[in-house]
mmCIF file of C-alpha atoms in Angstrom:
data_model
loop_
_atom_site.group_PDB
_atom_site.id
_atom_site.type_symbol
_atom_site.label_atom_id
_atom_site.label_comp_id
_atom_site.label_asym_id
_atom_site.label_seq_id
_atom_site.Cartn_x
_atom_site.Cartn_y
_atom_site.Cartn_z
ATOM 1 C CA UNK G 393 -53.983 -3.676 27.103
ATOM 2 C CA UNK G 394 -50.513 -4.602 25.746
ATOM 3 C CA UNK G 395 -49.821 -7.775 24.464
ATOM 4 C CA UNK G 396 -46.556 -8.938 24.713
ATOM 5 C CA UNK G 397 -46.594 -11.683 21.468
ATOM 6 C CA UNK G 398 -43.651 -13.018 22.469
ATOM 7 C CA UNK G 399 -44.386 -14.359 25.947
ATOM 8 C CA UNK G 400 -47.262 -15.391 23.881
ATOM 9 C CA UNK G 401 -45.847 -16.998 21.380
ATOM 10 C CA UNK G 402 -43.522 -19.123 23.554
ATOM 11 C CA UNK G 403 -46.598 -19.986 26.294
ATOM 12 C CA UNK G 404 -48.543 -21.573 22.990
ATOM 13 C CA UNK G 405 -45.412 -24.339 22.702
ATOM 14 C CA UNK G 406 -46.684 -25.591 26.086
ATOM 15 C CA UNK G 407 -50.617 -25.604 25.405
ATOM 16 C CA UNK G 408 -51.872 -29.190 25.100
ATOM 17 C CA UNK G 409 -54.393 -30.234 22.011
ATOM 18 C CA UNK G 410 -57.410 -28.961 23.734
ATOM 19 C CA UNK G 411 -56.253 -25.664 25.754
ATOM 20 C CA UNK G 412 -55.076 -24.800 21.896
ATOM 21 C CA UNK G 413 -58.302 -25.196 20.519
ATOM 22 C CA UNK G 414 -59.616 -23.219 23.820
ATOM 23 C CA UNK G 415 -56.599 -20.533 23.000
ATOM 24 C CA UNK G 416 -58.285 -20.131 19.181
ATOM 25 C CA UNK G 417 -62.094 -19.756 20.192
ATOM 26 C CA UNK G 418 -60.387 -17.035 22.503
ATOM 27 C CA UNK G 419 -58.905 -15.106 19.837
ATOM 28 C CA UNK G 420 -60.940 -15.980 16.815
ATOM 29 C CA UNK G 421 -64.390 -15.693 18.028
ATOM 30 C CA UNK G 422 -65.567 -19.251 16.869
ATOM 31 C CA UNK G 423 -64.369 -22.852 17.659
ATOM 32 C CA UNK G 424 -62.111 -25.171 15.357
ATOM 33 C CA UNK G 425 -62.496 -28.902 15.970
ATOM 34 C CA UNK G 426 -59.296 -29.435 14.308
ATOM 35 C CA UNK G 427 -56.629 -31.794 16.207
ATOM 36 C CA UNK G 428 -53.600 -30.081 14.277
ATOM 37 C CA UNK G 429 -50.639 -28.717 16.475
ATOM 38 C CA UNK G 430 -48.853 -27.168 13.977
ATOM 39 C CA UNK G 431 -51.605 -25.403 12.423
ATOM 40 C CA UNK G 432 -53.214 -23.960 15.698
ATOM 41 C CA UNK G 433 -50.281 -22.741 16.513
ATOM 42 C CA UNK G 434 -49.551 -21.076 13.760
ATOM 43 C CA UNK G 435 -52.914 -19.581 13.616
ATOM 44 C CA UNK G 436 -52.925 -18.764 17.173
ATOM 45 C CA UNK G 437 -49.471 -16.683 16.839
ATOM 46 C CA UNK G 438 -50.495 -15.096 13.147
ATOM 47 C CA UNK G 439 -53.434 -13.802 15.009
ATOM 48 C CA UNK G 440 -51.935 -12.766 18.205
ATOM 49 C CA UNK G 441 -49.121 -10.807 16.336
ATOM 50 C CA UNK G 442 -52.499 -8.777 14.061
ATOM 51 C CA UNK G 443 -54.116 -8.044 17.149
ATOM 52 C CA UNK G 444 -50.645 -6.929 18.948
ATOM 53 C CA UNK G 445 -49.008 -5.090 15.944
ATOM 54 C CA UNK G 446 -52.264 -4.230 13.489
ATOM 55 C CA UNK G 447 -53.388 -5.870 10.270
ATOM 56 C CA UNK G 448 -52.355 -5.373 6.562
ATOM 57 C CA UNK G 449 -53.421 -2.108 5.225
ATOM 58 C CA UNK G 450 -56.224 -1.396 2.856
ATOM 59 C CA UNK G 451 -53.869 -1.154 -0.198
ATOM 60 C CA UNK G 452 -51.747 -3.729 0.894
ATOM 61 C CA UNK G 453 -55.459 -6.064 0.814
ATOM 62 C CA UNK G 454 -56.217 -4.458 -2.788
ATOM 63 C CA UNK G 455 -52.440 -5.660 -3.995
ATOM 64 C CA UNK G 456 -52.807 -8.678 -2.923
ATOM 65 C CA UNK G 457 -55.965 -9.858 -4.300
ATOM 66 C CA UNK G 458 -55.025 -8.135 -7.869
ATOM 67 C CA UNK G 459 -52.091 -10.503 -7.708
ATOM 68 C CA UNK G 460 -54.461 -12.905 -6.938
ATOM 69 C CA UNK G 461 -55.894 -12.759 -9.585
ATOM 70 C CA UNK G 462 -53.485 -12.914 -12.201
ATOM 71 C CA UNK G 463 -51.573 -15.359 -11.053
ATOM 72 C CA UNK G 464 -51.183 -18.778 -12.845
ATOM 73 C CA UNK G 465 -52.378 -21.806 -10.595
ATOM 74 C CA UNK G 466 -51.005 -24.730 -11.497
ATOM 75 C CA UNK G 467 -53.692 -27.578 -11.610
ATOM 76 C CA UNK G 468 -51.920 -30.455 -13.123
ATOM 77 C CA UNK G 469 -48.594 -31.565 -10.553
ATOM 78 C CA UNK G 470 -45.201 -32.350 -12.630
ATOM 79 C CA UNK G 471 -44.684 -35.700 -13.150
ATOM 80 C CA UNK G 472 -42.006 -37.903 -12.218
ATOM 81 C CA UNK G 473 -38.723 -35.477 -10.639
ATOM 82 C CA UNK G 474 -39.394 -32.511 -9.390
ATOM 83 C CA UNK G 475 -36.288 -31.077 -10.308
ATOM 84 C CA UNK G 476 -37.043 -29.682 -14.073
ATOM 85 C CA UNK G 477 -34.741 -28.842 -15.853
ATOM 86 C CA UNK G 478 -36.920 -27.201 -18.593
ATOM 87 C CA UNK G 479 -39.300 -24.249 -18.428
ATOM 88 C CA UNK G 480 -42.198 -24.680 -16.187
ATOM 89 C CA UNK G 481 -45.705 -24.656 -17.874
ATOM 90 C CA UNK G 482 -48.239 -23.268 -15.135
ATOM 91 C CA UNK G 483 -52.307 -22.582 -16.323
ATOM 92 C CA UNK G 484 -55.321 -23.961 -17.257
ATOM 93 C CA UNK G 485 -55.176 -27.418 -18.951
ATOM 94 C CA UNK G 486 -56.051 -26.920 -22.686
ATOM 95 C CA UNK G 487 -59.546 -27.680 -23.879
ATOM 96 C CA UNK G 488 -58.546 -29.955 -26.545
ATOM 97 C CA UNK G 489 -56.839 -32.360 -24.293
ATOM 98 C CA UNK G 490 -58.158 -35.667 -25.214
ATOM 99 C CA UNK G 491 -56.913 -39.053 -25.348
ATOM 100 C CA UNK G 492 -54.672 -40.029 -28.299
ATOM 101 C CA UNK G 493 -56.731 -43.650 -28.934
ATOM 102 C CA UNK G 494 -60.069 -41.597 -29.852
ATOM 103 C CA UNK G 495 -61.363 -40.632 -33.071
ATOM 104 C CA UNK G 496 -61.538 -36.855 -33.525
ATOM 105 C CA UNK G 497 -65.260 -35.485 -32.362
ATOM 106 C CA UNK G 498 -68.071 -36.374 -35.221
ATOM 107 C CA UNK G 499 -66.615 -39.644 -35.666
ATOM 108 C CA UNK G 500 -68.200 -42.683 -35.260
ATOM 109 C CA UNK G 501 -67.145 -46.251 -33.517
ATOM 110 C CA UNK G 502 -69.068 -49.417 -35.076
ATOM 111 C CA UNK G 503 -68.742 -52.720 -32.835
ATOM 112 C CA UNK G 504 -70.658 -55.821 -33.059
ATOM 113 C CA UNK G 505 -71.739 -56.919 -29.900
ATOM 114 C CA UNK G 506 -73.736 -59.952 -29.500
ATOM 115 C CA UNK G 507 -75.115 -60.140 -32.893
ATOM 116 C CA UNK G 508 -76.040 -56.337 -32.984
ATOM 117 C CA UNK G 509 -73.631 -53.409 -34.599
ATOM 118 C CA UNK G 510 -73.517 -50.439 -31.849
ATOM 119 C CA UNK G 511 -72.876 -46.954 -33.341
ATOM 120 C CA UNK G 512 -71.315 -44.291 -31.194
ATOM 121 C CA UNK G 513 -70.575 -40.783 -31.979
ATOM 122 C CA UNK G 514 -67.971 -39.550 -30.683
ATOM 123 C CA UNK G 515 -68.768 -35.572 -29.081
ATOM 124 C CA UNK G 516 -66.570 -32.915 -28.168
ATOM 125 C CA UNK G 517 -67.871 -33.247 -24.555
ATOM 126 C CA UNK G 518 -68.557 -37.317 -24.680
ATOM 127 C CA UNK G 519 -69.708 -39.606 -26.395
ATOM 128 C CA UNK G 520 -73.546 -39.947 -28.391
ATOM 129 C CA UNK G 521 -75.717 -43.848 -27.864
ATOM 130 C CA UNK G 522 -79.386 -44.497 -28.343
ATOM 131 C CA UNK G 523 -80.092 -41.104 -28.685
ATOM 132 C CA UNK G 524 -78.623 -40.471 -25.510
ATOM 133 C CA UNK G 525 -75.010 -38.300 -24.176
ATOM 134 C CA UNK G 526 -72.488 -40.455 -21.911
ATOM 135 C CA UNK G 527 -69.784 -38.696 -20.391
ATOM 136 C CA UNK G 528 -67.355 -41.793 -21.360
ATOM 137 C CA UNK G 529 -66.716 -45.033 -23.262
ATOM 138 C CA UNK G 530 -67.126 -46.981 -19.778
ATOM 139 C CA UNK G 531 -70.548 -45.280 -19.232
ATOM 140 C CA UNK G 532 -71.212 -46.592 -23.235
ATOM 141 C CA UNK G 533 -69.893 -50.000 -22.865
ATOM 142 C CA UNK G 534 -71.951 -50.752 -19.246
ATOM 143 C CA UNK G 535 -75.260 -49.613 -21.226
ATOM 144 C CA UNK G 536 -74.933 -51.910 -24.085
ATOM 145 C CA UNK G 537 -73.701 -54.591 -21.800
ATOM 146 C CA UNK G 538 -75.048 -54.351 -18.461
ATOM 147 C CA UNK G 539 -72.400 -54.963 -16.562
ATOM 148 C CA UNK G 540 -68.988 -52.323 -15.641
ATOM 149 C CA UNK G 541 -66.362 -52.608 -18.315
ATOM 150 C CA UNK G 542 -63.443 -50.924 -19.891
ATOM 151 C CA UNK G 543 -64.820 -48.540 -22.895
ATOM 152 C CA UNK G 544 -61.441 -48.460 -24.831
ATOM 153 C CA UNK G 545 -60.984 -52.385 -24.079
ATOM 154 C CA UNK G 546 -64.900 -53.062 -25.137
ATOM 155 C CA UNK G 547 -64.422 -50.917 -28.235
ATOM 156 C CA UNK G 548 -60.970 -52.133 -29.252
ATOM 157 C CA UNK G 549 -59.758 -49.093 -29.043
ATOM 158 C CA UNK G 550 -56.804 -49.831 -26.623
ATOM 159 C CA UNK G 551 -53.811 -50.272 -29.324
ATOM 160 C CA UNK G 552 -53.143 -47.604 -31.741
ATOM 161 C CA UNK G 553 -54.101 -48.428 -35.014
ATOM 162 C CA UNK G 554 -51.359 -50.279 -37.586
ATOM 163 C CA UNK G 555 -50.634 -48.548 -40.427
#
């Protein structure tokens, strides 16, 4: 059977919400519960046009997945205008990102806190209390106080240092 896609295409402008998702069971095999128009219809035609006019080849599949591959996601959005005017940095964030107001890793953090001196190391990964790991100064601060607080605030730690 011939299908003409674009009778087809035109007919799915007139489905309602619910004859769509009817139309995509049809052609997919399984149902969607999604309430998108613009995406079932899209789907609906993408997969109307494979069926009609055949699917990407074997080698096309292979190139696409090698570029795939080696292609640089960016994870972190630009900030501010979109419209850079410099070079655009795409990749993995670096490993040594950390925040500017800690103490490099190995360092320690004294503060007095009612009457007793807390002692944290400060860990490539977190940060060392009590013989225990915490995966921030909040996490620190709430165990020596009980109660939710900002780590860089309960540590003094918020203003760079004077020199």
């Amino acid at each position: 059977m011939e299908i003409n896609v674009t009778r087809e295409l035109a007919a799915l402008a007139r489905l309602t919400i619910a004859e769509l998702r009817a139309r995509y069971a049809e052609v997919f095999g399984e149902p969607t519960t999604t309430g998108n128009r613009t995406w079932l219809v899209r789907r609906i035609a993408w997969r109307i046009q494979v069926l009609a006019e055949g699917d990407l080849s074997e080698r096309a599949r292979t190139r696409a997945a090698e570029l795939a591959r080696d292609a640089d996601i960016r994870l972190i959005p630009p900030k501010g205008n979109t419209a850079l005017t410099g070079p655009v940095h795409t990749g993995t964030v670096p490993r040594e990102a950390s925040d500017a107001r800690l103490p490099p890793p190995g360092s320690v953090i004294t503060r007095t806190y009612k009457g007793a001196t807390v002692h944290v190391k400060v860990l490539p990964t977190g940060f060392e209390y009590d013989g225990h790991t915490f995966p921030s100064l909040s996490a620190v601060a709430k165990a020596v106080t009980g109660t939710h607080c900002n780590g860089f605030h309960f540590f003094k730690l918020n203003k760079p240092e004077r020199a």
